[in-house]
Amino acid sequence: MKSRVTIRSSCAYTMIMINKSNKTFITGLIMSLLFFVLFQAVLVFTAVASCSNDNEIEMQGHCRLYPPKAKTLVLSINAANGFINWERVNTLVDSGNWEVQELILENFGSVMKEKSLTDALESSYHIMKDTLERLQPDILLASSKGVGVIAYLASKELWIKRPVILFSPIPNPIDGLVDGSSYELEWSDTIDVMRHHNLGPIMVAAGSSTDEEMFISEALREPSACGEMHTDTGTFEKCKDWRHVVVPGDHHWKNLHKNEAVISKLIDYIVLWIEKGKGDD
């Protein structure tokens, strides 16, 4: 009897020890699983929370680096034109991803005054060529007589099939390129050069004053120029990728501090216009 009791007691004790071991093992396993899940949750939360940089994106709970989108570079060519505070304009970027840099053509105005626009262009040829090759801008911007600079660069095939922004453009005669015998010919020849070299899209912004209306807006609507303009869209009959915008003010509207936000909006517009065109291709 004693041996049986002893045997039963030993068996019961063994079973109790086994049950305790199983419970400890299962409890440890559960705790390990909970710790693993918690650890993974912390990693995911940390990854998502850290996706705050412009060149990071959250994918499947983790940050993935991707190359930042390059800014659209607008090169403003200052050919003895009035001052525009591009540094401040760059701070007003709204929906677009762009910046303006300025190329100031030294002595352009004095050479043009003493000789001609043609001489001024030829004296600035190398600096313009080198700058275009070095910076490789996406858009060229020119004011007033700068439209002649754009036509000249196109004729030299330094700027073809590319976008342009023109602020209050005023054409001038260029030897062998733009006939100066009449203002109508200056406009038609300048436009012909730009259209022949497929420049576009092109935005033309001008003031609302009487002079701006006569020398720019009306001149553009001549049959020898861009033809009839659709007032609701600012598009032209002949110049298909051109837009015309009128800004309140005279020829100096672009040089006024109060219009810096307007300039920023105009650049926004053409940048988005270009992006839309890429999406339609």
Coordinates of C-alpha atoms in Angstrom, one line a residue:
M1 CA 0.0 0.0 0.0
K2 CA 2.7 2.4 0.8
S3 CA 4.5 1.6 -2.4
R4 CA 1.3 2.3 -4.3
V5 CA 0.7 5.6 -2.5
T6 CA 4.2 6.5 -3.1
I7 CA 3.9 5.7 -6.7
R8 CA 0.7 7.6 -7.1
S9 CA 2.1 10.6 -5.2
S10 CA 5.2 10.6 -7.4
C11 CA 3.0 10.5 -10.5
A12 CA 0.8 13.3 -9.3
Y13 CA 3.9 15.3 -8.4
T14 CA 5.4 14.7 -11.8
M15 CA 2.1 15.7 -13.5
I16 CA 2.0 18.9 -11.4
M17 CA 5.5 19.8 -12.4
I18 CA 4.8 19.1 -16.1
N19 CA 1.6 21.3 -15.9
K20 CA 3.6 24.1 -14.2
S21 CA 6.3 23.8 -16.9
N22 CA 3.7 24.0 -19.7
K23 CA 2.1 27.1 -18.2
T24 CA 5.5 28.8 -17.8
F25 CA 6.4 27.9 -21.4
I26 CA 3.1 29.1 -22.8
T27 CA 3.2 32.3 -20.7
G28 CA 6.7 33.0 -22.0
L29 CA 5.7 32.3 -25.5
I30 CA 2.7 34.7 -25.3
M31 CA 4.9 37.4 -23.7
S32 CA 7.5 37.0 -26.5
L33 CA 4.8 37.4 -29.1
L34 CA 3.4 40.5 -27.4
F35 CA 6.8 42.0 -27.2
F36 CA 7.5 41.3 -30.9
V37 CA 4.2 42.9 -32.0
L38 CA 4.8 45.9 -29.8
F39 CA 8.3 46.3 -31.1
Q40 CA 7.1 46.2 -34.7
A41 CA 4.4 48.7 -33.9
V42 CA 7.0 51.1 -32.5
L43 CA 9.2 50.7 -35.6
V44 CA 6.2 51.4 -37.9
F45 CA 5.2 54.5 -35.8
T46 CA 8.7 55.8 -35.8
A47 CA 9.1 55.3 -39.6
V48 CA 5.8 57.0 -40.3
A49 CA 6.4 59.9 -37.9
S50 CA 9.8 60.5 -39.4
C51 CA 8.5 60.8 -43.0
S52 CA 8.6 64.6 -42.7
N53 CA 11.3 65.4 -45.3
D54 CA 10.3 66.5 -48.8
N55 CA 12.3 63.6 -50.3
E56 CA 10.6 60.8 -48.2
I57 CA 7.4 59.0 -48.8
E58 CA 5.6 56.4 -46.6
M59 CA 5.3 53.0 -48.3
Q60 CA 3.9 50.0 -46.4
G61 CA 4.5 51.6 -43.1
H62 CA 8.1 52.6 -43.8
C63 CA 9.8 55.7 -45.2
R64 CA 11.3 55.4 -48.7
L65 CA 13.7 58.0 -50.0
Y66 CA 13.2 59.2 -53.5
P67 CA 15.1 61.9 -55.6
P68 CA 13.7 65.4 -54.9
K69 CA 12.0 66.9 -57.9
A70 CA 14.2 69.4 -59.6
K71 CA 13.0 73.0 -59.6
T72 CA 11.9 74.6 -62.9
L73 CA 14.6 77.2 -63.7
V74 CA 13.5 80.4 -65.2
L75 CA 16.3 82.5 -66.6
S76 CA 15.5 86.2 -66.8
I77 CA 17.8 88.0 -69.3
N78 CA 18.2 91.7 -68.3
A79 CA 19.1 93.6 -71.4
A80 CA 19.3 97.1 -69.8
N81 CA 15.8 96.6 -68.4
G82 CA 14.3 98.0 -65.2
F83 CA 14.9 96.3 -61.9
I84 CA 12.8 93.4 -60.7
N85 CA 13.4 92.0 -57.3
W86 CA 13.7 88.3 -58.2
E87 CA 14.9 87.3 -54.8
R88 CA 11.6 88.5 -53.3
V89 CA 9.6 87.0 -56.2
N90 CA 11.2 83.6 -55.5
T91 CA 9.8 83.7 -52.0
L92 CA 6.3 84.1 -53.3
V93 CA 6.2 80.8 -55.1
D94 CA 2.7 79.4 -54.7
S95 CA 1.7 76.1 -56.5
G96 CA 4.8 75.8 -58.7
N97 CA 8.2 74.4 -58.0
W98 CA 10.4 77.0 -59.7
E99 CA 13.0 79.7 -59.2
V100 CA 14.2 82.7 -61.2
Q101 CA 17.8 83.5 -61.8
E102 CA 18.9 86.6 -63.6
L103 CA 21.5 87.2 -66.2
I104 CA 22.5 90.9 -66.4
L105 CA 24.0 91.8 -69.8
E106 CA 26.7 94.3 -68.8
N107 CA 27.1 97.3 -71.2
F108 CA 24.2 96.2 -73.3
G109 CA 22.4 99.5 -72.9
S110 CA 25.5 101.6 -73.7
V111 CA 26.4 99.6 -76.8
M112 CA 22.8 99.7 -78.1
K113 CA 22.7 103.5 -77.5
E114 CA 26.1 104.2 -79.2
K115 CA 25.7 101.7 -82.0
S116 CA 22.6 99.4 -82.4
L117 CA 20.6 96.6 -80.9
T118 CA 22.4 94.3 -83.3
D119 CA 25.8 95.3 -82.0
A120 CA 24.6 94.9 -78.4
L121 CA 23.4 91.4 -79.1
E122 CA 26.6 90.4 -80.8
S123 CA 28.7 91.8 -78.0
S124 CA 26.6 89.7 -75.5
Y125 CA 26.5 86.5 -77.6
H126 CA 29.2 84.6 -75.8
I127 CA 28.0 85.3 -72.3
M128 CA 24.5 84.3 -73.2
K129 CA 25.6 81.1 -74.9
D130 CA 27.9 80.1 -72.0
T131 CA 25.1 80.9 -69.5
L132 CA 22.5 78.8 -71.4
E133 CA 24.9 75.9 -71.7
R134 CA 25.9 76.1 -68.0
L135 CA 22.5 76.6 -66.4
Q136 CA 20.3 74.8 -68.9
P137 CA 17.2 76.8 -67.9
D138 CA 13.7 75.5 -68.6
I139 CA 12.1 78.9 -69.4
L140 CA 13.5 82.2 -70.7
L141 CA 12.0 85.5 -69.5
A142 CA 12.6 88.9 -71.1
S143 CA 11.1 92.3 -70.8
S144 CA 10.6 95.1 -73.3
K145 CA 13.3 95.1 -76.0
G146 CA 14.4 91.7 -74.6
V147 CA 11.9 90.1 -77.0
G148 CA 14.7 90.9 -79.6
V149 CA 17.1 89.0 -77.5
I150 CA 14.8 85.9 -77.6
A151 CA 14.4 86.2 -81.4
Y152 CA 18.2 86.5 -81.7
L153 CA 18.9 83.5 -79.6
A154 CA 16.3 81.5 -81.6
S155 CA 18.0 82.5 -84.8
K156 CA 21.3 81.3 -83.5
E157 CA 19.5 78.0 -82.5
L158 CA 20.5 78.6 -78.9
W159 CA 16.8 78.6 -77.8
I160 CA 14.4 76.5 -80.0
K161 CA 11.2 74.6 -79.2
R162 CA 11.3 76.1 -75.6
P163 CA 9.0 78.2 -73.4
V164 CA 9.2 81.9 -73.1
I165 CA 7.7 84.6 -70.9
L166 CA 7.6 88.2 -72.3
F167 CA 6.8 91.2 -70.1
S168 CA 5.6 94.2 -72.2
P169 CA 7.6 93.2 -75.3
I170 CA 8.7 96.0 -77.7
P171 CA 10.4 94.7 -80.9
N172 CA 13.4 96.5 -82.5
P173 CA 15.2 96.2 -85.8
I174 CA 18.0 93.5 -85.9
D175 CA 20.2 93.4 -89.0
G176 CA 19.3 90.5 -91.3
L177 CA 16.6 89.4 -89.0
V178 CA 14.0 92.0 -88.2
D179 CA 13.1 94.7 -90.7
G180 CA 12.9 98.2 -89.0
S181 CA 11.1 100.0 -91.8
S182 CA 7.8 99.9 -89.9
Y183 CA 6.6 98.9 -86.5
E184 CA 4.2 96.4 -88.1
L185 CA 7.2 94.7 -89.8
E186 CA 9.2 94.7 -86.6
W187 CA 6.4 92.8 -84.9
S188 CA 5.7 90.4 -87.8
D189 CA 9.4 89.6 -88.4
T190 CA 10.0 89.0 -84.6
I191 CA 7.0 86.8 -84.4
D192 CA 8.0 84.9 -87.6
V193 CA 11.4 84.2 -86.1
M194 CA 9.9 82.8 -82.9
R195 CA 7.3 80.8 -84.7
H196 CA 9.8 79.4 -87.3
H197 CA 11.9 78.1 -84.4
N198 CA 8.9 76.6 -82.7
L199 CA 9.2 78.6 -79.5
G200 CA 6.4 77.9 -77.0
P201 CA 4.5 78.0 -75.0
I202 CA 4.8 81.7 -74.8
M203 CA 3.1 84.0 -72.3
V204 CA 2.9 87.7 -73.2
A205 CA 2.0 90.0 -70.3
A206 CA 1.4 93.7 -70.9
G207 CA 0.0 96.7 -69.0
S208 CA -3.5 98.1 -69.4
S209 CA -2.4 101.6 -70.2
T210 CA -3.3 103.2 -73.6
D211 CA 0.4 102.9 -74.8
E212 CA 0.6 99.3 -73.8
E213 CA -2.7 98.5 -75.5
M214 CA -1.6 100.3 -78.7
F215 CA 2.0 99.1 -79.0
I216 CA 1.6 95.6 -77.7
S217 CA -2.0 94.2 -77.4
E218 CA -3.3 95.7 -80.6
A219 CA -0.1 95.0 -82.5
L220 CA -0.3 91.4 -81.6
R221 CA -3.8 91.2 -83.0
E222 CA -2.8 92.5 -86.4
P223 CA -3.3 90.0 -89.3
S224 CA 0.4 90.2 -90.0
A225 CA 1.2 89.2 -86.4
C226 CA -0.8 86.7 -84.4
G227 CA -4.2 87.6 -85.8
E228 CA -7.5 87.6 -83.9
M229 CA -7.4 87.0 -80.2
H230 CA -10.0 85.1 -78.2
T231 CA -10.6 87.5 -75.3
D232 CA -12.0 84.8 -73.0
T233 CA -8.8 82.6 -73.2
G234 CA -6.2 85.1 -74.4
T235 CA -5.3 82.7 -77.2
F236 CA -4.6 83.8 -80.8
E237 CA -5.7 82.7 -84.2
K238 CA -2.2 82.2 -85.6
C239 CA 0.1 81.9 -82.6
K240 CA -1.3 78.7 -81.3
D241 CA 0.8 78.2 -78.1
W242 CA 0.7 81.9 -77.1
R243 CA -1.3 83.5 -74.2
H244 CA -1.9 87.2 -73.7
V245 CA -2.5 88.6 -70.2
V246 CA -3.2 92.2 -69.3
V247 CA -2.0 93.6 -66.0
P248 CA -3.3 96.9 -64.6
G249 CA -0.7 99.6 -65.1
D250 CA 1.7 101.1 -67.6
H251 CA 4.9 99.9 -69.1
H252 CA 6.5 99.8 -65.7
W253 CA 4.0 97.5 -64.1
K254 CA 6.6 94.7 -63.8
N255 CA 9.0 96.9 -61.9
L256 CA 6.6 97.8 -59.1
H257 CA 6.8 96.1 -55.7
K258 CA 3.0 95.7 -55.5
N259 CA 3.1 93.5 -58.6
E260 CA 5.7 91.0 -57.4
A261 CA 2.9 88.7 -56.4
V262 CA 1.4 89.1 -59.9
I263 CA 4.7 88.1 -61.5
S264 CA 4.8 85.1 -59.3
K265 CA 1.3 84.0 -60.3
L266 CA 2.2 84.5 -64.0
I267 CA 5.2 82.2 -63.7
D268 CA 3.1 79.7 -61.7
Y269 CA 0.7 79.7 -64.6
I270 CA 3.2 78.9 -67.3
V271 CA 5.0 76.3 -65.2
L272 CA 1.7 74.5 -64.6
W273 CA 0.8 75.0 -68.3
I274 CA 4.0 73.3 -69.3
E275 CA 3.5 70.4 -66.8
K276 CA 0.0 69.9 -68.2
G277 CA 1.4 69.8 -71.7
K278 CA 3.8 67.1 -70.7
G279 CA 1.0 65.1 -69.2
D280 CA -1.0 65.3 -72.4
D281 CA 1.9 64.0 -74.5

